[in-house]
Coordinates of C-alpha atoms in Angstrom, one line a residue:
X1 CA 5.8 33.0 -53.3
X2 CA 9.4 33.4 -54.5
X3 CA 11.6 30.0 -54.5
X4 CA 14.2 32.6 -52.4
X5 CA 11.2 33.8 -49.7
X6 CA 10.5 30.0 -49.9
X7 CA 14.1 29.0 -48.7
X8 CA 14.5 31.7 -46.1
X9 CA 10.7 30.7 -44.4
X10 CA 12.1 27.2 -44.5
X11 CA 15.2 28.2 -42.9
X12 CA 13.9 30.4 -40.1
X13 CA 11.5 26.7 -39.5
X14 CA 14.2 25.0 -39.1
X15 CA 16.1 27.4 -37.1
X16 CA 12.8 27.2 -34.2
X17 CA 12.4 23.8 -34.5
X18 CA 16.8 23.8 -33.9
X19 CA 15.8 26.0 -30.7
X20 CA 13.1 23.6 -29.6
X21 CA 14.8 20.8 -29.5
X22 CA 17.7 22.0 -28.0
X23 CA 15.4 23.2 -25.6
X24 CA 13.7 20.1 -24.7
X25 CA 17.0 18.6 -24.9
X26 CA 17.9 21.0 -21.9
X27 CA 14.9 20.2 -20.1
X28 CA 15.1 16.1 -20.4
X29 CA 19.2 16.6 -19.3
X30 CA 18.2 17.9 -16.3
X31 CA 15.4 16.0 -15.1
X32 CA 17.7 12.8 -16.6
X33 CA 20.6 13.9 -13.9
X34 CA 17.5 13.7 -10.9
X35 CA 15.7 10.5 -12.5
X36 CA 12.4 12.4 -13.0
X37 CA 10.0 12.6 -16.4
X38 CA 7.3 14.7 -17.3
X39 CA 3.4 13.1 -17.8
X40 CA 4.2 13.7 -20.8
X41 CA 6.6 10.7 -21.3
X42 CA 4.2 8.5 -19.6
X43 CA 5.3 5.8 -21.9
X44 CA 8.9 6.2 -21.0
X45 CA 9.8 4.7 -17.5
X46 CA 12.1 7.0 -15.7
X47 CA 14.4 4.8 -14.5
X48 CA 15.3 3.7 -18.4
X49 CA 16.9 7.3 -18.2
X50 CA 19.5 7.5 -14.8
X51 CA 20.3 4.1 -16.5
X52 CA 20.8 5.8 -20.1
X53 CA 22.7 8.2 -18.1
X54 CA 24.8 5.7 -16.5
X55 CA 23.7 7.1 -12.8
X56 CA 24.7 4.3 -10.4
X57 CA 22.6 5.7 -7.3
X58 CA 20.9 8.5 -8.3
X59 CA 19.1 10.5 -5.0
X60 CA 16.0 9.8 -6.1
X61 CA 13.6 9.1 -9.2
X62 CA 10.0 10.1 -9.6
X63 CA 7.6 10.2 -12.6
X64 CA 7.7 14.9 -12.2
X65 CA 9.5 16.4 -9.7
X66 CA 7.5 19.9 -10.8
X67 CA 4.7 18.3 -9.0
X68 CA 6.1 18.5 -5.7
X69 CA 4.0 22.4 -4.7
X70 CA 0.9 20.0 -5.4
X71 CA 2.4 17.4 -3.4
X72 CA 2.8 19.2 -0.6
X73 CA -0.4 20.4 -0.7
X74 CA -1.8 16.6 -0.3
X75 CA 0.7 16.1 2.8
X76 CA -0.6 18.7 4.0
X77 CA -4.4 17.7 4.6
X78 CA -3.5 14.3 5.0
X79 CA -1.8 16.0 8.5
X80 CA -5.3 17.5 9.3
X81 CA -6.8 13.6 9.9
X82 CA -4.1 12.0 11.3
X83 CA -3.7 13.3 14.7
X84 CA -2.0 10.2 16.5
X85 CA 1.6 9.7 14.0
X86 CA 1.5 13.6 14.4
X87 CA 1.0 13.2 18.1
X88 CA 4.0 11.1 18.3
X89 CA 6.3 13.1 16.0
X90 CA 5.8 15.9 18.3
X91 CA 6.5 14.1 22.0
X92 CA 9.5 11.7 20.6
X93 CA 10.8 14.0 17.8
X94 CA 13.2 15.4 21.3
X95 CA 14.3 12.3 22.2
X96 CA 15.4 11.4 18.6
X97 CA 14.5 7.1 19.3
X98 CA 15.3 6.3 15.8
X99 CA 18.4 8.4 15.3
X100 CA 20.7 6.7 13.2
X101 CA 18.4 4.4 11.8
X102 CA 18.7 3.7 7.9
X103 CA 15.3 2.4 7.1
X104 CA 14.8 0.7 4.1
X105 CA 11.1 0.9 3.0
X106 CA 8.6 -0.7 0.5
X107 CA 4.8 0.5 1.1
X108 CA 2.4 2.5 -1.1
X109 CA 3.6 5.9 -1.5
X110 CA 1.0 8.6 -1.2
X111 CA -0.2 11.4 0.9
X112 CA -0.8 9.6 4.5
X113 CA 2.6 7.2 3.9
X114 CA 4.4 10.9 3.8
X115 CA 3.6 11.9 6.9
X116 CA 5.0 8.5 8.2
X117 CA 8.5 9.0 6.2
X118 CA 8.5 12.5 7.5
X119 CA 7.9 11.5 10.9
X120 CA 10.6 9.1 10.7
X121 CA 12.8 11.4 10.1
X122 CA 11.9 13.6 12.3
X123 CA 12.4 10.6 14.8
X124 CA 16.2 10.6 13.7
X125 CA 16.0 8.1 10.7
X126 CA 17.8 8.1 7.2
X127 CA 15.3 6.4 4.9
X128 CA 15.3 4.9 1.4
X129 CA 11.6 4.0 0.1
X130 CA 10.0 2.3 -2.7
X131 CA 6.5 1.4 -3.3
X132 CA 4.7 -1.9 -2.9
X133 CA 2.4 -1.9 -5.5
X134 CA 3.0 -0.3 -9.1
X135 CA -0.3 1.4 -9.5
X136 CA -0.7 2.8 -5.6
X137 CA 1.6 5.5 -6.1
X138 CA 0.7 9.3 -5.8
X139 CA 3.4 11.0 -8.2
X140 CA 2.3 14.3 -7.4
X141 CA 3.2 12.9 -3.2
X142 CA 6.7 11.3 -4.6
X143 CA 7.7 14.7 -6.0
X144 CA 7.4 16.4 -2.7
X145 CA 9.1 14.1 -0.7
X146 CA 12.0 14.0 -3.4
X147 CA 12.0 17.7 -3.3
X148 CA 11.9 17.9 0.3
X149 CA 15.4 15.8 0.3
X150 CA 13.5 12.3 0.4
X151 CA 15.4 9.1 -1.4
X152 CA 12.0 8.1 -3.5
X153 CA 11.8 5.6 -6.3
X154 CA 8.3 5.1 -7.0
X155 CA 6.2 6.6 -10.1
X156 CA 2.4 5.4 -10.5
X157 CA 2.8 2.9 -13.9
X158 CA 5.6 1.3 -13.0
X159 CA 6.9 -1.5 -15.2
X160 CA 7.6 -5.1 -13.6
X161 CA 11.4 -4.5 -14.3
X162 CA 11.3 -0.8 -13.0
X163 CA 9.6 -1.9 -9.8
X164 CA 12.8 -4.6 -8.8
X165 CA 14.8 -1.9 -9.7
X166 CA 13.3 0.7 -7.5
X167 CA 12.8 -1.4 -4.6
X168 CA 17.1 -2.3 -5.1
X169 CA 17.7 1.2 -5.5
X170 CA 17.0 1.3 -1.4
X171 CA 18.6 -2.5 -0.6
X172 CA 22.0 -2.0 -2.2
X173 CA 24.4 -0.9 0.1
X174 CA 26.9 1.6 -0.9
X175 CA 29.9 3.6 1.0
X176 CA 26.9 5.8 2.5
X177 CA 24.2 3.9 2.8
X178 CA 23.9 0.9 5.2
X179 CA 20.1 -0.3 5.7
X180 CA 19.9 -1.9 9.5
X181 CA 16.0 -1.9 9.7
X182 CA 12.9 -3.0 6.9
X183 CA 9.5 -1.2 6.5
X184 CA 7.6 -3.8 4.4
X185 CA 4.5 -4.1 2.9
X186 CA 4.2 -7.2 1.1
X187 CA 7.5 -8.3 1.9
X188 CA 8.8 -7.7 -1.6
X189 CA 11.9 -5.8 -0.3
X190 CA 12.8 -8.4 2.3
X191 CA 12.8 -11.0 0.1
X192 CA 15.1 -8.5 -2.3
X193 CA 17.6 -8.4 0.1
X194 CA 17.9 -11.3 1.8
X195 CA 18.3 -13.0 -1.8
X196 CA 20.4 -10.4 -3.5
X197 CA 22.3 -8.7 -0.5
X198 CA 22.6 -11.3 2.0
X199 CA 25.6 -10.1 4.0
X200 CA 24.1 -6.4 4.5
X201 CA 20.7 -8.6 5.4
X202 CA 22.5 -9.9 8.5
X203 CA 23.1 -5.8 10.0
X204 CA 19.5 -5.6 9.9
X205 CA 18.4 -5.1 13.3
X206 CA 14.7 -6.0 12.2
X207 CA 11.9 -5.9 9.8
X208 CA 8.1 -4.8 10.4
X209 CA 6.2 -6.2 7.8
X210 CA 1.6 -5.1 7.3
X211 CA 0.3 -7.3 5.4
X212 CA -1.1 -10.8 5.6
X213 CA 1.1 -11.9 2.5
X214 CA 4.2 -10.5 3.8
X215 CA 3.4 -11.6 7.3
X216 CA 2.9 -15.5 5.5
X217 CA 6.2 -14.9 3.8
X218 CA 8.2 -14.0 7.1
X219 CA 6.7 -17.2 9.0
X220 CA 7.7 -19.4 5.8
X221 CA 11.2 -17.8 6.1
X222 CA 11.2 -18.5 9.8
X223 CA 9.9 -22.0 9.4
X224 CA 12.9 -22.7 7.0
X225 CA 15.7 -21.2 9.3
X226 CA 16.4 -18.5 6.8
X227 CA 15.3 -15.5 8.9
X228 CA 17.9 -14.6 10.7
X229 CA 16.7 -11.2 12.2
X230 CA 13.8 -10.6 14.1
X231 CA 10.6 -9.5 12.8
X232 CA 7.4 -7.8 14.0
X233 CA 4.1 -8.8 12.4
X234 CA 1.6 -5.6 12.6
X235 CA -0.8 -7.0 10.5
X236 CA -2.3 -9.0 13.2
X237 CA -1.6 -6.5 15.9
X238 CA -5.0 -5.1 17.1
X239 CA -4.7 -1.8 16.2
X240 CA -4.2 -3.1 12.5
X241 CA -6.5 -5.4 12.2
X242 CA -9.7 -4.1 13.9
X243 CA -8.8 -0.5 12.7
X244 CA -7.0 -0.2 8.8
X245 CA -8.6 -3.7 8.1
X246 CA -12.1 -3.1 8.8
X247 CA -12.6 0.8 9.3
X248 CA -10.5 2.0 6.2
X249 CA -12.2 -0.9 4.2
X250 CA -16.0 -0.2 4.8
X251 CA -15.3 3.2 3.7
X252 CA -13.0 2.9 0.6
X253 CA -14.2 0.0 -1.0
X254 CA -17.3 2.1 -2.1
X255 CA -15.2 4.7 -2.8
X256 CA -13.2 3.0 -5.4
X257 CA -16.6 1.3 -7.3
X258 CA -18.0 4.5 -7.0
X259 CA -15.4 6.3 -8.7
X260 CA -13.9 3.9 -11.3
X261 CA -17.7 2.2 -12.5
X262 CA -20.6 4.9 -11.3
X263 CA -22.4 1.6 -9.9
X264 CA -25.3 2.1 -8.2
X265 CA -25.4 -0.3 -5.4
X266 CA -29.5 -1.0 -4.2
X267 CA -30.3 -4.2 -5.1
X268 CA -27.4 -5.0 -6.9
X269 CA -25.9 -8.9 -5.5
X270 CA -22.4 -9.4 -4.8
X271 CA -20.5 -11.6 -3.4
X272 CA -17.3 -11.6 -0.8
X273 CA -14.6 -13.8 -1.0
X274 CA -12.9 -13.9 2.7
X275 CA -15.2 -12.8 6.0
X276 CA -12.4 -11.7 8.0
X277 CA -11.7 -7.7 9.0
X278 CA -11.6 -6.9 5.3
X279 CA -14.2 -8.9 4.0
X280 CA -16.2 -7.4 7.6
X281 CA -15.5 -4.4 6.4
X282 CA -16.8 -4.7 2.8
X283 CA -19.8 -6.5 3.8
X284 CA -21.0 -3.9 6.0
X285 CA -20.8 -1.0 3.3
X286 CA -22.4 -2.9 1.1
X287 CA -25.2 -4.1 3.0
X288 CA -25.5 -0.5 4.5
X289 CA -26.3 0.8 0.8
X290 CA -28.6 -2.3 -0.3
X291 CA -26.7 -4.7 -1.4
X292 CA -27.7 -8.5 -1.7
X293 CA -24.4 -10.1 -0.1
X294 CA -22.9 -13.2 -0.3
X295 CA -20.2 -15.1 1.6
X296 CA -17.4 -17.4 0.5
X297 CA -15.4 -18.5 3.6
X298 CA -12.8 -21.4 4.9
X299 CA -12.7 -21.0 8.3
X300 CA -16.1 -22.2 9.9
X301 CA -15.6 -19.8 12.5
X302 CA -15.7 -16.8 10.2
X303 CA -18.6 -18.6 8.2
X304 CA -20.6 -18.6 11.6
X305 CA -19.8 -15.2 12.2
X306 CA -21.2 -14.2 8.5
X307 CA -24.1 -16.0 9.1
X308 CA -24.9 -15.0 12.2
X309 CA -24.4 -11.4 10.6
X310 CA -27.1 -12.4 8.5
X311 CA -25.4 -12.8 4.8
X312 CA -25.8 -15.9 3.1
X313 CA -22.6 -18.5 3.4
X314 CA -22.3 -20.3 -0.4
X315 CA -19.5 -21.4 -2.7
X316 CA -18.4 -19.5 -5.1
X317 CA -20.1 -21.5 -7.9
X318 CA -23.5 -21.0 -6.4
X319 CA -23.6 -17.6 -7.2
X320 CA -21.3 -16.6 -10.1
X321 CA -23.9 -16.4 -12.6
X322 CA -25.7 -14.2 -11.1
X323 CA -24.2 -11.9 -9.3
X324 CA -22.9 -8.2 -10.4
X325 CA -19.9 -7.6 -8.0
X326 CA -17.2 -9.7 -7.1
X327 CA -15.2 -9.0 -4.6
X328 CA -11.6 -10.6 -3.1
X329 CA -10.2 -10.4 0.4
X330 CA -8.7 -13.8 1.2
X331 CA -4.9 -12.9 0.7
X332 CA -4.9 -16.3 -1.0
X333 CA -4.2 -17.3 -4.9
X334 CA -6.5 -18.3 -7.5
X335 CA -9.9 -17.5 -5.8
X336 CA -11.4 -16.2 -9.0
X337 CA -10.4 -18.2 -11.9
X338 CA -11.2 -18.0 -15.9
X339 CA -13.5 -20.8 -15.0
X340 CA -15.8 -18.3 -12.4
X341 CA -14.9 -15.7 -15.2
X342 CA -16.3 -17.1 -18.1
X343 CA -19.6 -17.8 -15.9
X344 CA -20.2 -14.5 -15.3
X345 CA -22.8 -12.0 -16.1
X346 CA -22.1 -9.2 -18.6
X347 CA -21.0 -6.3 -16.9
X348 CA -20.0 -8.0 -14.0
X349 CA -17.6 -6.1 -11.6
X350 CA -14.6 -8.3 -10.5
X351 CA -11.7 -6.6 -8.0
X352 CA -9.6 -7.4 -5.1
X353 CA -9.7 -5.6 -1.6
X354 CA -6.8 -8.6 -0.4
X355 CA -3.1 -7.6 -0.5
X356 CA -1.8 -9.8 -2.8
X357 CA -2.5 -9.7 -7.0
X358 CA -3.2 -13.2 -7.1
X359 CA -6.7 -13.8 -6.2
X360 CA -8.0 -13.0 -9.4
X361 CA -6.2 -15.0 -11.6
X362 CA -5.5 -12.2 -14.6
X363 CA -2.9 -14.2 -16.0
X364 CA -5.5 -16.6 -17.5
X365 CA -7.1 -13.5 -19.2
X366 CA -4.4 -12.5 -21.3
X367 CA -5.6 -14.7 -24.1
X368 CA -6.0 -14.3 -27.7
X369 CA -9.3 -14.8 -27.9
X370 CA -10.4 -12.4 -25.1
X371 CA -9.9 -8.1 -25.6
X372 CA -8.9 -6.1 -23.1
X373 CA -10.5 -2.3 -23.5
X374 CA -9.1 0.2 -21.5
X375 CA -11.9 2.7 -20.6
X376 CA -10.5 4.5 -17.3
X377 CA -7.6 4.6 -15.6
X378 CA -7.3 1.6 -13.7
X379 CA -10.7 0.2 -15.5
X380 CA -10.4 -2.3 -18.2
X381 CA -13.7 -4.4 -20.2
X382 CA -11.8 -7.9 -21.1
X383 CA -14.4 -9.2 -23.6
X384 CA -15.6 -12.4 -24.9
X385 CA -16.0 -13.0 -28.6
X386 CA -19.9 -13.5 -27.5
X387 CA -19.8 -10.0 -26.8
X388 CA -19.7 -11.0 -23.0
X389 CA -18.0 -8.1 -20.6
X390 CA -16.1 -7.9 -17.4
X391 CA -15.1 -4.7 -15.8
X392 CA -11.8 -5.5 -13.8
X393 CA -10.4 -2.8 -11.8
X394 CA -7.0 -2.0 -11.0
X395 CA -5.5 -5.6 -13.1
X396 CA -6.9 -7.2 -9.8
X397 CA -4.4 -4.9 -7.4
X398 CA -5.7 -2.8 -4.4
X399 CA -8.8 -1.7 -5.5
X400 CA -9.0 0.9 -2.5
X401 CA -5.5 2.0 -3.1
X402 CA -5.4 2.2 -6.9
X403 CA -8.7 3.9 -7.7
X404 CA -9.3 5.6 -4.6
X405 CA -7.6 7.1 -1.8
X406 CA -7.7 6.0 1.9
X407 CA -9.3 7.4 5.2
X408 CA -6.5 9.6 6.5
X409 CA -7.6 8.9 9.9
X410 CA -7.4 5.4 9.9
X411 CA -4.1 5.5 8.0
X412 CA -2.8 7.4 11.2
X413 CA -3.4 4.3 13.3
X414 CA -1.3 1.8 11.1
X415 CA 1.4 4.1 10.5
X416 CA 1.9 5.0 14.2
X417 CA 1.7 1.5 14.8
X418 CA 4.4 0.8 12.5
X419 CA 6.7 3.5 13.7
X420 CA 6.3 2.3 17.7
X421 CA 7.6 -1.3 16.5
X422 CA 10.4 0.3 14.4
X423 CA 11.5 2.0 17.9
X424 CA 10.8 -1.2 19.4
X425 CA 12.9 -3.4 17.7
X426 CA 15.8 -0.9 16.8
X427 CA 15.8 0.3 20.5
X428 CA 15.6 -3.6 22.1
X429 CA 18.7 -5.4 24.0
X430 CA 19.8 -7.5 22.0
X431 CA 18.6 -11.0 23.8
X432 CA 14.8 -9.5 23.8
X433 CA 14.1 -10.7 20.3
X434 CA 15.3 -13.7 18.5
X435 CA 15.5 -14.6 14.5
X436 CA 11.8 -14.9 14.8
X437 CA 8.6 -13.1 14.3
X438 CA 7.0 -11.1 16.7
X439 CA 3.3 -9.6 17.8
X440 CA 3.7 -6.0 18.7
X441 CA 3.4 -5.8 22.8
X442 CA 0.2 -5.2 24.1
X443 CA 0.9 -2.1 25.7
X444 CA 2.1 -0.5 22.1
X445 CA -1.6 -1.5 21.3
X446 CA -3.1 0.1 23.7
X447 CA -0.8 3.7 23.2
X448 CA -1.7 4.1 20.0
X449 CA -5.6 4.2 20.4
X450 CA -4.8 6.4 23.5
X451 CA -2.9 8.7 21.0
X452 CA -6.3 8.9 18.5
X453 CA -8.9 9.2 21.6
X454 CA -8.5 13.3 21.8
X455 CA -9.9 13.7 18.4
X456 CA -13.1 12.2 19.6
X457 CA -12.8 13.7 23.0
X458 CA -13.0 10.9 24.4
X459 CA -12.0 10.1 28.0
X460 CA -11.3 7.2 30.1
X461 CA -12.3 6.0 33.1
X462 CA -9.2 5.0 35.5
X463 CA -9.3 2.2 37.4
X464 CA -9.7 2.3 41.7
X465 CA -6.4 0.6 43.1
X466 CA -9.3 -2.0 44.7
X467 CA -10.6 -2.1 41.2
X468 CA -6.7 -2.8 39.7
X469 CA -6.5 -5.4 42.5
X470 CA -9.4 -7.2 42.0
X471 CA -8.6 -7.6 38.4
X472 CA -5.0 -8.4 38.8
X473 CA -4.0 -5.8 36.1
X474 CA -1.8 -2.6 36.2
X475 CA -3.7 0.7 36.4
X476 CA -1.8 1.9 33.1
X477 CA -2.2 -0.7 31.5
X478 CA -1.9 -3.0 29.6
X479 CA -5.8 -3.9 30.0
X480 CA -6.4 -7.4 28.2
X481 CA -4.4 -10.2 28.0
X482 CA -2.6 -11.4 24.5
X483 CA -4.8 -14.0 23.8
X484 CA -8.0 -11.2 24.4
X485 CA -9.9 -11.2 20.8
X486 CA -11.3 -7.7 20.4

């Protein structure tokens, strides 16, 4: 070939590769201007770009807004299960009970947390949500609620840095946006804004907060006189605890072995930290498909109850050698430590159904002497120089939520649980609730298993006005008194 046909070939190259750059130029521009990145750039957090860009609130940022058809798509069947949030859309949506709300909220983000936000807003509310936990996210959900008009800042992967910055992207007041109430999950955005934001933490009318860690974090705050607004603690309302607790745990914890290991579970031995509803829940799915189970328990109450269940109450020690599964659900910090670790069996299976990250102390096993293999998403061997491996799931996060998904039905009851106490407390006269934290009422309980009951059609009997009398009770309700343990 000519030198000459040599230069034109090279300049016709470089004239494409001119186009395709400027091309993906183009394309990165405009998903830079709506904080959104392809899978693609998995490597590159999206926020690094509105930043880049010099965006100050952008509307929204996810990891592809061309996701959101997809998206939509999981919304959609997640509405097929959860017949009680989409109960109440429909009978309050007329009534608008939340309308000028501006909800600041922090929970995972995926399909059944959509219908919640959409319900909100069909409610009357203005939201702003983040998520709770950097691997729980759905991106493919996030699109479709940015596309539908949703202020989203969540991406599965997130950075530590990226996941403050999301969760302020919601907190920070501006000229349009003034956050009165707090969806929480954790209690990460609470904490957020009463330490970053203070004065806009005062407007807030109140926070409802799901989970044991954000629930200790709320009575800590109260104890100490910092909590100035009142709070509602669903975690321990009935409908949470009896229902997401143990229900949606039984049936996603094998779930998420199932899918991130392929374990087989008949005679394998495991072991349980924590016999309250999770721990219940776990137990019973494991015993139901052969497991040997073990307990590790505090509380001599719940150790009786395991017992009496017929699993074997031990210390932690007793067993670590030999068991293959390992399993978290206290909501406490450092339950499994490098100590436990190093004790184990090759191959064991260590994860954590509890809210909080700390239970499994992970910290301790980024050491130079021990490898870390990624060989799944959300699946890493960390192995000894012996040749020794652990399988961790999810960096000791949500197992359920990060290698799984959850029971769409059960999801229904915790997320119309949380929107009644968001009416509740936005709706309240002002001398009904103090700076303090609350149970939901009783009567909320007891609505929101009457809104599931049609799916089973199931139907109550009503008590006789002798019958209402004799009990002392009102025949709507509500039926047990607070201190009642289901």
């Amino acid at each position: 070939m000519s030198s000459k046909k040599m230069s034109t070939q090279d300049g016709e190259n470089r004239t494409r590769e001119k186009g395709k750059l400027k091309k993906r130029d183009s394309i990165a521009s405009r998903r830079s201007e709506n904080c959104s990145s392809s899978d693609e750039d998995e490597g590159v957090q999206p926020h690094e770009k509105a930043i880049a860009s010099g965006q100050p609130n952008p509307a929204y940022c996810v990891r592809n807004i061309e996701q959101h058809a997809f998206g939509r798509r999981e919304i959609e069947i997640a509405e097929q299960e959860m017949p009680g949030i989409i109960a109440l859309r429909a009978r309050a949506k007329d009534d608008k009970p939340l309308k000028d709300a501006k909800i600041v909220g922090c929970t995972h983000i995926n399909a059944q947390t959509a219908v919640l936000i959409e319900t909100l807003a069909a409610l009357g509310a203005t939201v702003r949500w983040a998520a709770c936990n950097i691997y729980s996210t759905q991106n493919e959900v996030a699109a479709a609620l940015a596309h539908a008009g949703f202020a989203i800042f969540a991406w599965r992967g997130e950075s530590e840095e990226a996941f403050w910055w999301c969760i302020d992207q919601c907190c920070t007041p501006t000229a349009t946006w003034q956050p009165n109430m707090i969806l929480d999950d954790g209690g990460d955005a609470t904490h957020l804004m009463l330490k970053k934001h203070a004065a806009a933490f005062k407007h807030i009318k109140g926070i409802v907060e799901e989970s044991v860690t954000g629930v200790h974090r709320l009575y800590q705050l109260s104890k100490a006189g910092k909590l100035c607004v009142p709070a509602m603690n669903v975690n321990d309302s009935v409908t949470k605890t009896k229902f997401d607790n143990l229900y949606s745990c039984r049936e996603s914890i094998i779930d998420a072995l199932k899918r991130s290991t392929d374990l087989m579970f008949g005679g394998k031995q495991s072991v349980v930290c924590g016999y309250g509803e999770v721990g219940k829940g776990c137990c019973q799915a494991l015993k139901a498909l052969g497991c040997v189970v073990y307990i590790t328990e505090i509380d001599p109450i719940c150790a009786l109850q395991a017992a009496m269940d017929g699993f074997r109450v031990v210390k932690l020690n007793e067993v670590i050698r030999q068991v293959d599964i390992v399993i978290t659900a206290t909501g406490n910090k450092g339950v499994v430590t490098r100590e436990h670790m190093e004790r184990m069996k090759n191959g064991c299976v260590v994860c954590n159904m509890g809210h909080s990250n700390t239970e499994i102390d992970v910290h301790a096993l980024r050491t130079p002497d021990l490898l870390w293999e990624r060989v799944r998403s959300q699946v890493d061997h960390i192995i000894w120089s012996s040749g020794k491996r652990i399988v961790l799931l999810a960096e000791g996060r949500l197992a359920n939520l990060c290698c799984s998904s959850l029971p769409s039905f059960v999801v229904s009851v915790t997320a119309a649980t949380q929107a009644l106490a968001l009416i509740e407390l936005y709706n309240a006269p002002h001398h009904r609730y103090k700076a303090d934290v609350y149970l939901l009422p009783k009567k909320m309980d007891e609505y929101v298993a009457s809104l599931h009951l049609p799916t089973f059609d199931a139907h109550l009997t009503e008590l006789t006005d002798e019958q209402a009398k004799y009990l002392g009770l009102n025949k709507v309700g509500p039926f047990k008194p607070n201190y009642y343990r289901y």
